[in-house]
């Protein structure tokens, strides 16, 4: 075993292969960008094919190759299951899949693992039954978990070599010009698909809304697309927002939001031209409402809002409180509509958004980010991947990316969730290292990372209760007791990469 900088032991075979996490930026260095194979299209050649099977055959997909998908349809996605079912019918085996994330709707992936179609997975997250099955050890090879920025880095550097990207296209013309703001299954930004299209050897656009040439605006251009297939349905647009955004009336979440807003508005960063990113949960959306009032009262506007965009951000922009929206994915219908109609609402890819190896990423310009957590420990390390039972049920997402890059990172969470402590001695799985977390916000008060002496000074007169993380943990344990240690097996089922490609943790079977 090799111990990394957050005290996690990494099996030597994986430590040798990936390296182990040291510090936030110690592994950020120059690299050679990946190359891809180009199949030129001559005048008169047709990209539009008659079926998905024909497209798979045309790509030359065979055993052992790597394919990718995007997750912009979330719980409404039909594409991943459609493609994997067809691959299975064709007898292709030993496939590695590299989706930007997997949702509950992708439960059929479990059967494809069992029948040998899928033998490797890399993804940002694994939800519900897929996560549970992986945690039980159904795969021989461990899944590799990457942040959104880490996935973009891995694709650009060649750590993930995509043979064929199968991309759900809300609209496309027959030559492969794609956007997400038109069509029957409108998802808005295609930020996580754009990086796949840019680096994959071959790209198949799967659409249910074929448009006249040229289909504009163009999110993914014809120069990145090899084949186009028209199908009846690529997804359920209602599933895009399923479980993603909700306004809360919960007093605990409202108090967390109020404390978070107090921290932000009393920080050195809340001034004219500031920038921010919020989450999509109830407390995070409530923070947006408190910030709206503070910006109006103090006559302050934000230069931009970043990340996954919700209607709350769109409304702030319409009111003139946010100048520009920089959008890597949309969580609701109104956000997607805004992207299609608003010239100050910009679509970006995942590399532009958060890659630590790009020439610059948008998160480097962030003043404030608001993040959630499943667990936080007394060293400020955060777990957003495994539940209190050790089962994989979450996603790395952009958590470690934005927390590392922003000037002020807030992790908001109830002290206790259900009958389980959220603030603990040691998190089950480290996704974001404590050095990246500046302030933890709970319903009982806040805790400022001792490394941020400037914030401790700035908040010394803040009218919000302040505690050490040990004190927050003690309050949680006093109510629900100290959790029993999870009994893990000896089989690694997931390797958790930090955004720079080194391993920050390993999840074993439960």
Short mmCIF file of C-alpha atoms in Angstrom, two decimals:
data_model
loop_
_atom_site.label_atom_id
_atom_site.label_comp_id
_atom_site.label_asym_id
_atom_site.label_seq_id
_atom_site.Cartn_x
_atom_site.Cartn_y
_atom_site.Cartn_z
CA UNK A 1 0.00 0.00 0.00
CA UNK A 2 1.04 3.60 -0.66
CA UNK A 3 -0.39 6.34 1.55
CA UNK A 4 -1.34 9.59 -0.18
CA UNK A 5 -1.50 13.14 1.18
CA UNK A 6 -4.98 12.77 2.68
CA UNK A 7 -3.98 9.59 4.50
CA UNK A 8 -5.71 7.13 2.19
CA UNK A 9 -3.93 3.87 1.40
CA UNK A 10 -3.74 3.05 -2.32
CA UNK A 11 -2.85 -0.48 -3.50
CA UNK A 12 0.63 -0.35 -5.01
CA UNK A 13 -0.45 -1.67 -8.42
CA UNK A 14 -2.81 1.29 -8.84
CA UNK A 15 -0.41 3.75 -7.22
CA UNK A 16 2.23 2.76 -9.78
CA UNK A 17 -0.24 3.11 -12.64
CA UNK A 18 -1.90 6.42 -11.70
CA UNK A 19 0.27 8.03 -9.06
CA UNK A 20 -1.12 9.14 -5.70
CA UNK A 21 -2.58 12.48 -4.69
CA UNK A 22 -0.08 14.94 -3.22
CA UNK A 23 -1.32 18.55 -3.27
CA UNK A 24 -4.00 20.40 -5.22
CA UNK A 25 -1.76 21.68 -8.00
CA UNK A 26 1.44 19.67 -7.65
CA UNK A 27 0.67 17.45 -10.68
CA UNK A 28 -0.49 20.23 -13.01
CA UNK A 29 2.17 20.32 -15.71
CA UNK A 30 2.65 20.61 -19.50
CA UNK A 31 1.41 17.66 -21.55
CA UNK A 32 1.09 16.44 -25.13
CA UNK A 33 -2.48 16.74 -26.35
CA UNK A 34 -4.10 13.55 -27.67
CA UNK A 35 -4.48 13.00 -31.38
CA UNK A 36 -7.39 11.41 -33.21
CA UNK A 37 -8.02 9.55 -36.45
CA UNK A 38 -9.82 11.52 -39.17
CA UNK A 39 -11.83 9.87 -41.93
CA UNK A 40 -12.22 12.56 -44.65
CA UNK A 41 -15.61 12.99 -46.30
CA UNK A 42 -15.55 13.62 -50.05
CA UNK A 43 -18.18 15.52 -52.06
CA UNK A 44 -21.20 13.29 -52.54
CA UNK A 45 -20.48 11.10 -49.50
CA UNK A 46 -23.46 10.66 -47.20
CA UNK A 47 -23.22 10.73 -43.42
CA UNK A 48 -26.89 10.00 -42.78
CA UNK A 49 -27.36 6.26 -42.27
CA UNK A 50 -30.47 4.09 -42.14
CA UNK A 51 -30.09 2.53 -38.69
CA UNK A 52 -28.07 2.46 -35.50
CA UNK A 53 -26.75 -0.99 -36.43
CA UNK A 54 -25.45 0.34 -39.72
CA UNK A 55 -23.69 3.15 -37.88
CA UNK A 56 -22.04 0.71 -35.47
CA UNK A 57 -20.92 -1.42 -38.40
CA UNK A 58 -19.57 1.62 -40.28
CA UNK A 59 -17.44 2.66 -37.30
CA UNK A 60 -15.81 -0.77 -37.25
CA UNK A 61 -16.55 -1.15 -33.54
CA UNK A 62 -15.14 -4.40 -32.23
CA UNK A 63 -14.29 -6.23 -29.04
CA UNK A 64 -12.06 -4.31 -26.62
CA UNK A 65 -12.82 -0.80 -27.85
CA UNK A 66 -13.90 2.25 -25.83
CA UNK A 67 -17.15 4.12 -26.42
CA UNK A 68 -18.54 7.23 -24.76
CA UNK A 69 -21.81 9.04 -24.10
CA UNK A 70 -22.98 12.28 -22.51
CA UNK A 71 -25.40 12.69 -19.60
CA UNK A 72 -27.26 15.87 -20.55
CA UNK A 73 -30.60 13.99 -20.64
CA UNK A 74 -30.00 12.58 -17.15
CA UNK A 75 -33.04 10.51 -16.09
CA UNK A 76 -34.64 11.09 -19.49
CA UNK A 77 -31.86 9.45 -21.52
CA UNK A 78 -32.65 6.69 -24.01
CA UNK A 79 -29.36 6.70 -25.95
CA UNK A 80 -27.03 4.72 -23.69
CA UNK A 81 -29.43 1.80 -23.28
CA UNK A 82 -30.33 1.89 -26.98
CA UNK A 83 -26.71 1.69 -28.13
CA UNK A 84 -25.63 -0.94 -25.60
CA UNK A 85 -28.60 -3.16 -26.45
CA UNK A 86 -27.69 -3.01 -30.15
CA UNK A 87 -24.02 -3.73 -29.44
CA UNK A 88 -25.06 -6.75 -27.34
CA UNK A 89 -27.28 -8.06 -30.16
CA UNK A 90 -24.31 -7.81 -32.52
CA UNK A 91 -22.23 -10.01 -30.22
CA UNK A 92 -19.59 -7.38 -29.45
CA UNK A 93 -17.91 -7.93 -26.07
CA UNK A 94 -15.27 -6.52 -23.74
CA UNK A 95 -16.30 -2.89 -24.26
CA UNK A 96 -15.08 -0.03 -22.08
CA UNK A 97 -17.67 2.71 -21.61
CA UNK A 98 -16.79 6.31 -20.72
CA UNK A 99 -20.06 8.19 -20.10
CA UNK A 100 -19.82 11.61 -18.47
CA UNK A 101 -22.21 10.19 -15.85
CA UNK A 102 -24.67 7.33 -15.32
CA UNK A 103 -28.19 7.76 -13.93
CA UNK A 104 -30.86 5.48 -12.49
CA UNK A 105 -32.38 5.10 -15.96
CA UNK A 106 -29.26 3.23 -17.03
CA UNK A 107 -29.91 0.19 -14.81
CA UNK A 108 -29.71 -2.16 -17.88
CA UNK A 109 -25.94 -1.51 -17.77
CA UNK A 110 -25.87 -4.10 -14.96
CA UNK A 111 -26.98 -6.89 -17.32
CA UNK A 112 -24.40 -5.84 -19.91
CA UNK A 113 -21.70 -6.12 -17.25
CA UNK A 114 -22.92 -9.58 -16.30
CA UNK A 115 -23.02 -10.79 -19.90
CA UNK A 116 -19.53 -9.54 -20.70
CA UNK A 117 -20.46 -6.72 -23.06
CA UNK A 118 -19.03 -4.13 -20.63
CA UNK A 119 -15.78 -4.89 -18.81
CA UNK A 120 -14.58 -1.36 -17.90
CA UNK A 121 -16.30 1.86 -16.86
CA UNK A 122 -15.06 5.37 -16.25
CA UNK A 123 -17.61 7.98 -15.22
CA UNK A 124 -18.21 10.92 -12.92
CA UNK A 125 -20.91 9.08 -11.01
CA UNK A 126 -22.94 5.90 -10.54
CA UNK A 127 -26.49 6.19 -9.26
CA UNK A 128 -28.84 3.88 -7.40
CA UNK A 129 -28.82 0.24 -8.52
CA UNK A 130 -25.76 0.59 -10.76
CA UNK A 131 -23.73 1.99 -7.87
CA UNK A 132 -25.02 -0.73 -5.56
CA UNK A 133 -24.14 -3.47 -8.05
CA UNK A 134 -20.63 -2.07 -8.54
CA UNK A 135 -20.19 -1.84 -4.76
CA UNK A 136 -21.12 -5.51 -4.49
CA UNK A 137 -18.21 -6.32 -6.79
CA UNK A 138 -19.91 -7.47 -10.01
CA UNK A 139 -17.06 -6.12 -12.16
CA UNK A 140 -13.65 -7.70 -12.35
CA UNK A 141 -11.99 -4.33 -13.03
CA UNK A 142 -12.61 -1.32 -10.79
CA UNK A 143 -14.57 1.63 -12.12
CA UNK A 144 -12.57 4.85 -12.47
CA UNK A 145 -14.35 7.90 -11.02
CA UNK A 146 -13.32 11.26 -12.46
CA UNK A 147 -14.51 14.80 -11.86
CA UNK A 148 -15.96 16.74 -14.79
CA UNK A 149 -12.70 18.63 -15.18
CA UNK A 150 -10.70 15.47 -14.59
CA UNK A 151 -12.61 13.64 -17.32
CA UNK A 152 -11.94 16.47 -19.78
CA UNK A 153 -8.25 16.34 -18.81
CA UNK A 154 -8.14 12.58 -19.28
CA UNK A 155 -9.72 12.79 -22.75
CA UNK A 156 -7.49 15.66 -23.90
CA UNK A 157 -4.35 13.92 -22.63
CA UNK A 158 -5.24 10.50 -24.04
CA UNK A 159 -5.75 8.78 -20.67
CA UNK A 160 -9.25 8.07 -22.01
CA UNK A 161 -8.93 7.12 -25.68
CA UNK A 162 -12.42 7.13 -27.22
CA UNK A 163 -12.82 4.93 -30.29
CA UNK A 164 -16.47 5.86 -30.90
CA UNK A 165 -18.60 8.53 -29.22
CA UNK A 166 -22.36 7.96 -29.47
CA UNK A 167 -23.91 11.35 -28.81
CA UNK A 168 -27.59 12.06 -28.36
CA UNK A 169 -28.34 15.11 -30.50
CA UNK A 170 -31.51 17.09 -29.74
CA UNK A 171 -31.22 18.37 -33.32
CA UNK A 172 -28.84 17.67 -36.18
CA UNK A 173 -28.71 18.07 -39.92
CA UNK A 174 -27.65 15.23 -42.20
CA UNK A 175 -24.07 16.48 -42.16
CA UNK A 176 -23.74 16.42 -38.37
CA UNK A 177 -24.19 20.01 -37.21
CA UNK A 178 -25.69 19.59 -33.73
CA UNK A 179 -27.29 21.81 -31.11
CA UNK A 180 -29.26 21.21 -27.93
CA UNK A 181 -31.67 24.13 -28.14
CA UNK A 182 -33.88 22.79 -30.91
CA UNK A 183 -35.74 19.54 -31.35
CA UNK A 184 -38.10 17.33 -29.38
CA UNK A 185 -35.67 16.46 -26.57
CA UNK A 186 -34.20 19.88 -25.90
CA UNK A 187 -31.46 19.69 -23.23
CA UNK A 188 -29.72 23.02 -23.78
CA UNK A 189 -25.96 23.03 -23.41
CA UNK A 190 -23.99 20.06 -24.75
CA UNK A 191 -20.85 20.94 -22.80
CA UNK A 192 -19.98 17.37 -21.81
CA UNK A 193 -20.64 16.01 -25.31
CA UNK A 194 -18.46 18.62 -27.01
CA UNK A 195 -15.24 17.33 -25.48
CA UNK A 196 -16.01 13.77 -26.66
CA UNK A 197 -16.75 15.01 -30.19
CA UNK A 198 -13.48 16.94 -30.26
CA UNK A 199 -11.21 14.00 -29.39
CA UNK A 200 -13.00 10.75 -30.33
CA UNK A 201 -11.73 8.87 -33.38
CA UNK A 202 -15.31 8.56 -34.64
CA UNK A 203 -18.55 10.28 -33.64
CA UNK A 204 -22.09 9.06 -34.25
CA UNK A 205 -24.83 11.66 -33.80
CA UNK A 206 -28.13 10.05 -32.81
CA UNK A 207 -31.09 12.39 -33.28
CA UNK A 208 -34.88 12.40 -33.33
CA UNK A 209 -35.07 15.84 -34.93
CA UNK A 210 -33.40 16.00 -38.33
CA UNK A 211 -33.05 19.59 -39.52
CA UNK A 212 -32.31 21.22 -42.90
CA UNK A 213 -28.65 22.08 -43.55
CA UNK A 214 -27.10 24.03 -41.89
CA UNK A 215 -28.58 23.39 -38.45
CA UNK A 216 -27.63 26.53 -36.56
CA UNK A 217 -26.57 27.61 -34.03
CA UNK A 218 -23.87 24.96 -34.08
CA UNK A 219 -22.76 23.45 -30.77
CA UNK A 220 -20.94 20.45 -32.25
CA UNK A 221 -19.83 21.05 -35.86
CA UNK A 222 -19.94 18.72 -38.84
CA UNK A 223 -16.12 18.57 -38.75
CA UNK A 224 -16.36 16.52 -35.54
CA UNK A 225 -19.10 14.10 -36.69
CA UNK A 226 -18.68 10.98 -38.85
CA UNK A 227 -22.21 9.58 -39.05
CA UNK A 228 -25.78 10.65 -38.33
CA UNK A 229 -28.65 8.32 -37.40
CA UNK A 230 -32.28 9.33 -37.05
CA UNK A 231 -34.35 7.40 -34.49
CA UNK A 232 -37.85 7.80 -33.11
CA UNK A 233 -36.83 9.09 -29.67
CA UNK A 234 -33.52 9.91 -28.00
CA UNK A 235 -34.96 10.84 -24.63
CA UNK A 236 -37.68 12.25 -22.45
CA UNK A 237 -37.10 16.00 -21.99
CA UNK A 238 -39.09 15.92 -18.75
CA UNK A 239 -36.42 13.65 -17.28
CA UNK A 240 -33.76 16.31 -17.71
CA UNK A 241 -34.96 18.12 -14.58
CA UNK A 242 -35.97 14.98 -12.67
CA UNK A 243 -34.75 15.41 -9.12
CA UNK A 244 -32.28 18.09 -10.15
CA UNK A 245 -33.93 21.32 -9.05
CA UNK A 246 -36.41 22.02 -6.29
CA UNK A 247 -37.37 24.99 -4.17
CA UNK A 248 -37.32 24.18 -0.49
CA UNK A 249 -39.60 25.13 2.37
CA UNK A 250 -37.60 23.04 4.84
CA UNK A 251 -36.66 25.28 7.81
CA UNK A 252 -33.30 23.52 8.20
CA UNK A 253 -32.35 24.07 4.55
CA UNK A 254 -33.53 27.67 4.68
CA UNK A 255 -31.36 28.33 7.73
CA UNK A 256 -28.35 26.78 6.00
CA UNK A 257 -29.05 28.98 2.99
CA UNK A 258 -29.37 32.08 5.18
CA UNK A 259 -26.03 31.38 6.89
CA UNK A 260 -24.34 30.70 3.54
CA UNK A 261 -25.63 33.97 2.13
CA UNK A 262 -24.36 35.80 5.23
CA UNK A 263 -20.90 34.33 4.68
CA UNK A 264 -20.86 35.28 0.99
CA UNK A 265 -22.25 38.79 1.34
CA UNK A 266 -19.84 39.61 4.18
CA UNK A 267 -16.82 38.19 2.37
CA UNK A 268 -14.20 40.31 0.58
CA UNK A 269 -15.45 38.86 -2.73
CA UNK A 270 -19.00 40.21 -2.64
CA UNK A 271 -18.51 43.38 -4.61
CA UNK A 272 -19.34 44.84 -8.00
CA UNK A 273 -18.40 42.37 -10.75
CA UNK A 274 -18.14 39.31 -8.54
CA UNK A 275 -18.75 35.80 -9.95
CA UNK A 276 -20.32 32.65 -8.54
CA UNK A 277 -21.55 29.10 -9.06
CA UNK A 278 -24.35 27.48 -7.07
CA UNK A 279 -25.69 23.94 -6.89
CA UNK A 280 -29.14 22.63 -7.73
CA UNK A 281 -30.40 21.34 -4.38
CA UNK A 282 -33.01 23.02 -2.24
CA UNK A 283 -30.58 24.85 0.04
CA UNK A 284 -28.40 26.00 -2.86
CA UNK A 285 -31.37 27.43 -4.75
CA UNK A 286 -32.47 29.18 -1.58
CA UNK A 287 -29.02 30.78 -1.34
CA UNK A 288 -29.65 32.29 -4.78
CA UNK A 289 -32.79 33.97 -3.47
CA UNK A 290 -30.96 35.46 -0.48
CA UNK A 291 -28.16 36.66 -2.77
CA UNK A 292 -30.70 38.30 -5.07
CA UNK A 293 -32.01 40.40 -2.21
CA UNK A 294 -28.49 41.32 -1.08
CA UNK A 295 -27.43 42.35 -4.59
CA UNK A 296 -30.50 44.56 -4.93
CA UNK A 297 -30.02 46.11 -1.49
CA UNK A 298 -26.31 46.84 -2.04
CA UNK A 299 -26.66 47.73 -5.75
CA UNK A 300 -24.18 45.03 -6.78
CA UNK A 301 -24.18 42.99 -9.99
CA UNK A 302 -22.28 39.82 -10.81
CA UNK A 303 -20.11 39.64 -13.91
CA UNK A 304 -21.05 36.02 -14.55
CA UNK A 305 -22.67 32.89 -13.17
CA UNK A 306 -21.05 29.58 -14.10
CA UNK A 307 -21.62 25.85 -14.29
CA UNK A 308 -24.78 23.82 -14.37
CA UNK A 309 -27.47 26.42 -14.95
CA UNK A 310 -30.94 26.58 -13.42
CA UNK A 311 -33.88 28.89 -13.92
CA UNK A 312 -32.81 30.71 -10.75
CA UNK A 313 -29.67 31.91 -12.58
CA UNK A 314 -31.66 32.80 -15.67
CA UNK A 315 -34.03 34.95 -13.61
CA UNK A 316 -31.13 36.78 -11.97
CA UNK A 317 -29.76 37.50 -15.43
CA UNK A 318 -33.13 38.76 -16.67
CA UNK A 319 -33.28 41.14 -13.73
CA UNK A 320 -29.89 42.57 -14.64
CA UNK A 321 -28.20 41.18 -11.52
CA UNK A 322 -25.96 38.79 -13.50
CA UNK A 323 -24.32 40.12 -16.68
CA UNK A 324 -23.47 36.82 -18.38
CA UNK A 325 -24.18 33.11 -17.96
CA UNK A 326 -21.44 30.59 -18.80
CA UNK A 327 -23.16 27.25 -19.27
CA UNK A 328 -21.77 23.71 -19.34
CA UNK A 329 -25.13 22.01 -18.70
CA UNK A 330 -28.77 22.95 -18.11
CA UNK A 331 -30.93 21.52 -15.36
CA UNK A 332 -34.35 22.70 -16.49
CA UNK A 333 -36.36 23.73 -19.54
CA UNK A 334 -36.14 27.48 -18.94
CA UNK A 335 -32.34 27.36 -18.86
CA UNK A 336 -32.25 25.53 -22.18
CA UNK A 337 -34.64 28.07 -23.70
CA UNK A 338 -32.48 30.93 -22.43
CA UNK A 339 -29.38 29.42 -24.04
CA UNK A 340 -31.15 29.33 -27.39
CA UNK A 341 -32.50 32.87 -27.18
CA UNK A 342 -30.03 34.95 -25.16
CA UNK A 343 -26.79 36.28 -26.67
CA UNK A 344 -25.27 36.72 -23.18
CA UNK A 345 -25.89 33.08 -22.27
CA UNK A 346 -22.83 31.17 -23.49
CA UNK A 347 -22.33 27.45 -24.08
CA UNK A 348 -18.92 26.00 -23.17
CA UNK A 349 -17.36 22.54 -23.17
CA UNK A 350 -16.04 20.68 -20.14
CA UNK A 351 -12.42 21.51 -20.94
CA UNK A 352 -13.19 25.25 -21.02
CA UNK A 353 -15.19 24.79 -17.83
CA UNK A 354 -12.92 22.90 -15.47
CA UNK A 355 -9.95 21.00 -16.90
CA UNK A 356 -6.82 21.54 -14.76
CA UNK A 357 -4.66 20.85 -17.83
CA UNK A 358 -6.22 23.38 -20.20
CA UNK A 359 -4.56 26.69 -21.04
CA UNK A 360 -7.20 28.23 -18.81
CA UNK A 361 -10.54 27.13 -17.39
CA UNK A 362 -13.52 29.24 -16.40
CA UNK A 363 -13.48 28.05 -12.80
CA UNK A 364 -10.15 29.84 -12.35
CA UNK A 365 -12.13 33.08 -12.59
CA UNK A 366 -14.69 32.09 -9.92
CA UNK A 367 -14.99 34.14 -6.77
CA UNK A 368 -17.50 31.94 -4.92
CA UNK A 369 -18.82 28.41 -5.31
CA UNK A 370 -21.50 26.65 -3.26
CA UNK A 371 -21.19 22.86 -2.99
CA UNK A 372 -23.03 20.07 -1.21
CA UNK A 373 -21.74 16.98 0.61
CA UNK A 374 -22.72 13.51 1.78
CA UNK A 375 -20.03 13.66 4.48
CA UNK A 376 -17.42 16.14 5.72
CA UNK A 377 -14.73 15.18 8.20
CA UNK A 378 -12.80 17.13 10.81
CA UNK A 379 -10.01 17.77 8.27
CA UNK A 380 -12.58 19.34 5.89
CA UNK A 381 -12.30 16.43 3.42
CA UNK A 382 -15.55 15.91 1.53
CA UNK A 383 -17.32 12.77 0.31
CA UNK A 384 -19.94 13.12 -2.43
CA UNK A 385 -19.65 9.57 -3.78
CA UNK A 386 -20.45 6.88 -1.20
CA UNK A 387 -23.27 6.71 1.32
CA UNK A 388 -22.98 6.07 5.04
CA UNK A 389 -23.12 2.35 4.21
CA UNK A 390 -20.13 2.61 1.87
CA UNK A 391 -22.23 1.99 -1.24
CA UNK A 392 -21.55 4.13 -4.32
CA UNK A 393 -24.59 6.32 -4.86
CA UNK A 394 -23.31 9.74 -5.95
CA UNK A 395 -21.02 11.57 -8.35
CA UNK A 396 -17.74 13.41 -8.25
CA UNK A 397 -19.16 16.02 -10.64
CA UNK A 398 -17.38 19.35 -10.54
CA UNK A 399 -16.89 19.28 -6.76
CA UNK A 400 -13.12 19.01 -6.55
CA UNK A 401 -12.70 21.25 -9.60
CA UNK A 402 -14.61 24.30 -8.40
CA UNK A 403 -13.54 24.00 -4.76
CA UNK A 404 -9.87 24.03 -5.77
CA UNK A 405 -10.15 26.93 -8.19
CA UNK A 406 -12.60 29.38 -6.59
CA UNK A 407 -11.50 32.06 -4.17
CA UNK A 408 -14.18 31.09 -1.63
CA UNK A 409 -15.60 27.57 -1.55
CA UNK A 410 -18.58 26.84 0.69
CA UNK A 411 -19.72 23.31 1.46
CA UNK A 412 -23.33 23.39 2.69
CA UNK A 413 -24.86 20.42 4.47
CA UNK A 414 -27.17 19.58 7.36
CA UNK A 415 -25.34 18.46 10.48
CA UNK A 416 -27.43 15.28 10.45
CA UNK A 417 -29.19 13.71 7.47
CA UNK A 418 -31.97 11.38 8.56
CA UNK A 419 -30.46 9.67 11.60
CA UNK A 420 -26.93 9.80 10.25
CA UNK A 421 -24.16 12.25 11.12
CA UNK A 422 -22.89 14.28 8.17
CA UNK A 423 -19.90 15.75 10.00
CA UNK A 424 -17.69 12.80 11.01
CA UNK A 425 -14.20 11.90 12.18
CA UNK A 426 -13.22 10.54 8.77
CA UNK A 427 -15.25 10.42 5.57
CA UNK A 428 -15.76 7.06 3.90
CA UNK A 429 -14.39 8.31 0.59
CA UNK A 430 -12.36 11.45 -0.08
CA UNK A 431 -13.38 13.16 -3.31
CA UNK A 432 -12.39 16.72 -2.43
CA UNK A 433 -9.37 17.32 -0.15
CA UNK A 434 -9.80 19.56 2.88
CA UNK A 435 -7.30 22.10 1.59
CA UNK A 436 -9.84 23.01 -1.11
CA UNK A 437 -12.67 23.73 1.34
CA UNK A 438 -12.86 27.18 2.92
CA UNK A 439 -16.10 27.24 4.91
CA UNK A 440 -18.52 24.51 6.00
CA UNK A 441 -22.10 25.73 6.55
CA UNK A 442 -24.66 23.81 8.60
CA UNK A 443 -27.96 24.73 10.24
CA UNK A 444 -26.22 25.18 13.62
CA UNK A 445 -23.47 27.42 12.30
CA UNK A 446 -20.29 27.52 10.26
CA UNK A 447 -16.70 26.32 10.45
CA UNK A 448 -13.86 28.21 8.76
CA UNK A 449 -10.82 26.27 7.59
CA UNK A 450 -7.89 27.31 9.87
CA UNK A 451 -5.74 27.64 6.74
CA UNK A 452 -7.85 30.66 5.76
CA UNK A 453 -6.64 33.14 8.35
CA UNK A 454 -7.86 35.95 6.11
CA UNK A 455 -11.43 34.65 6.32
CA UNK A 456 -11.22 34.13 10.06
CA UNK A 457 -10.29 37.78 10.37
CA UNK A 458 -12.95 38.90 7.86
CA UNK A 459 -15.70 36.97 9.68
CA UNK A 460 -14.71 37.70 13.28
CA UNK A 461 -17.79 39.92 13.76
CA UNK A 462 -20.14 37.85 11.58
CA UNK A 463 -23.54 37.34 13.18
CA UNK A 464 -23.48 33.57 12.57
CA UNK A 465 -22.44 30.92 15.14
CA UNK A 466 -18.91 29.66 14.50
CA UNK A 467 -17.41 26.32 15.51
CA UNK A 468 -14.41 24.12 14.91
CA UNK A 469 -15.08 20.97 12.89
CA UNK A 470 -14.47 18.92 16.04
CA UNK A 471 -17.27 20.84 17.75
CA UNK A 472 -19.65 20.28 14.83
CA UNK A 473 -18.80 16.57 14.85
CA UNK A 474 -19.44 16.37 18.59
CA UNK A 475 -22.83 18.02 18.19
CA UNK A 476 -23.77 15.50 15.50
CA UNK A 477 -22.56 12.52 17.54
CA UNK A 478 -24.39 13.76 20.61
CA UNK A 479 -27.67 13.42 18.75
CA UNK A 480 -27.18 10.24 16.70
CA UNK A 481 -24.12 8.59 18.23
CA UNK A 482 -20.80 7.74 16.64
CA UNK A 483 -21.24 5.69 13.44
CA UNK A 484 -19.89 2.17 13.37
CA UNK A 485 -17.04 1.50 10.98
CA UNK A 486 -18.10 -0.01 7.65
CA UNK A 487 -16.93 -3.54 6.97
CA UNK A 488 -15.32 -3.41 3.55
CA UNK A 489 -14.08 -6.39 1.59
CA UNK A 490 -10.66 -6.64 0.00
CA UNK A 491 -11.71 -6.08 -3.62
CA UNK A 492 -11.25 -2.56 -5.06
CA UNK A 493 -14.43 -1.68 -6.95
CA UNK A 494 -13.72 1.99 -7.74
CA UNK A 495 -10.63 4.13 -8.13
CA UNK A 496 -11.27 7.77 -7.29
CA UNK A 497 -9.07 10.09 -9.30
CA UNK A 498 -8.34 13.60 -8.20
CA UNK A 499 -8.80 16.09 -11.01
CA UNK A 500 -5.09 15.89 -11.92
CA UNK A 501 -5.24 12.13 -12.60
CA UNK A 502 -3.66 10.89 -9.37
CA UNK A 503 -5.59 8.65 -6.97
CA UNK A 504 -7.14 10.32 -3.96
CA UNK A 505 -9.03 7.23 -2.73
CA UNK A 506 -10.07 3.66 -3.49
CA UNK A 507 -13.50 2.18 -2.76
CA UNK A 508 -13.64 -1.51 -1.82
CA UNK A 509 -16.61 -3.84 -2.05
CA UNK A 510 -19.13 -3.85 0.82
#
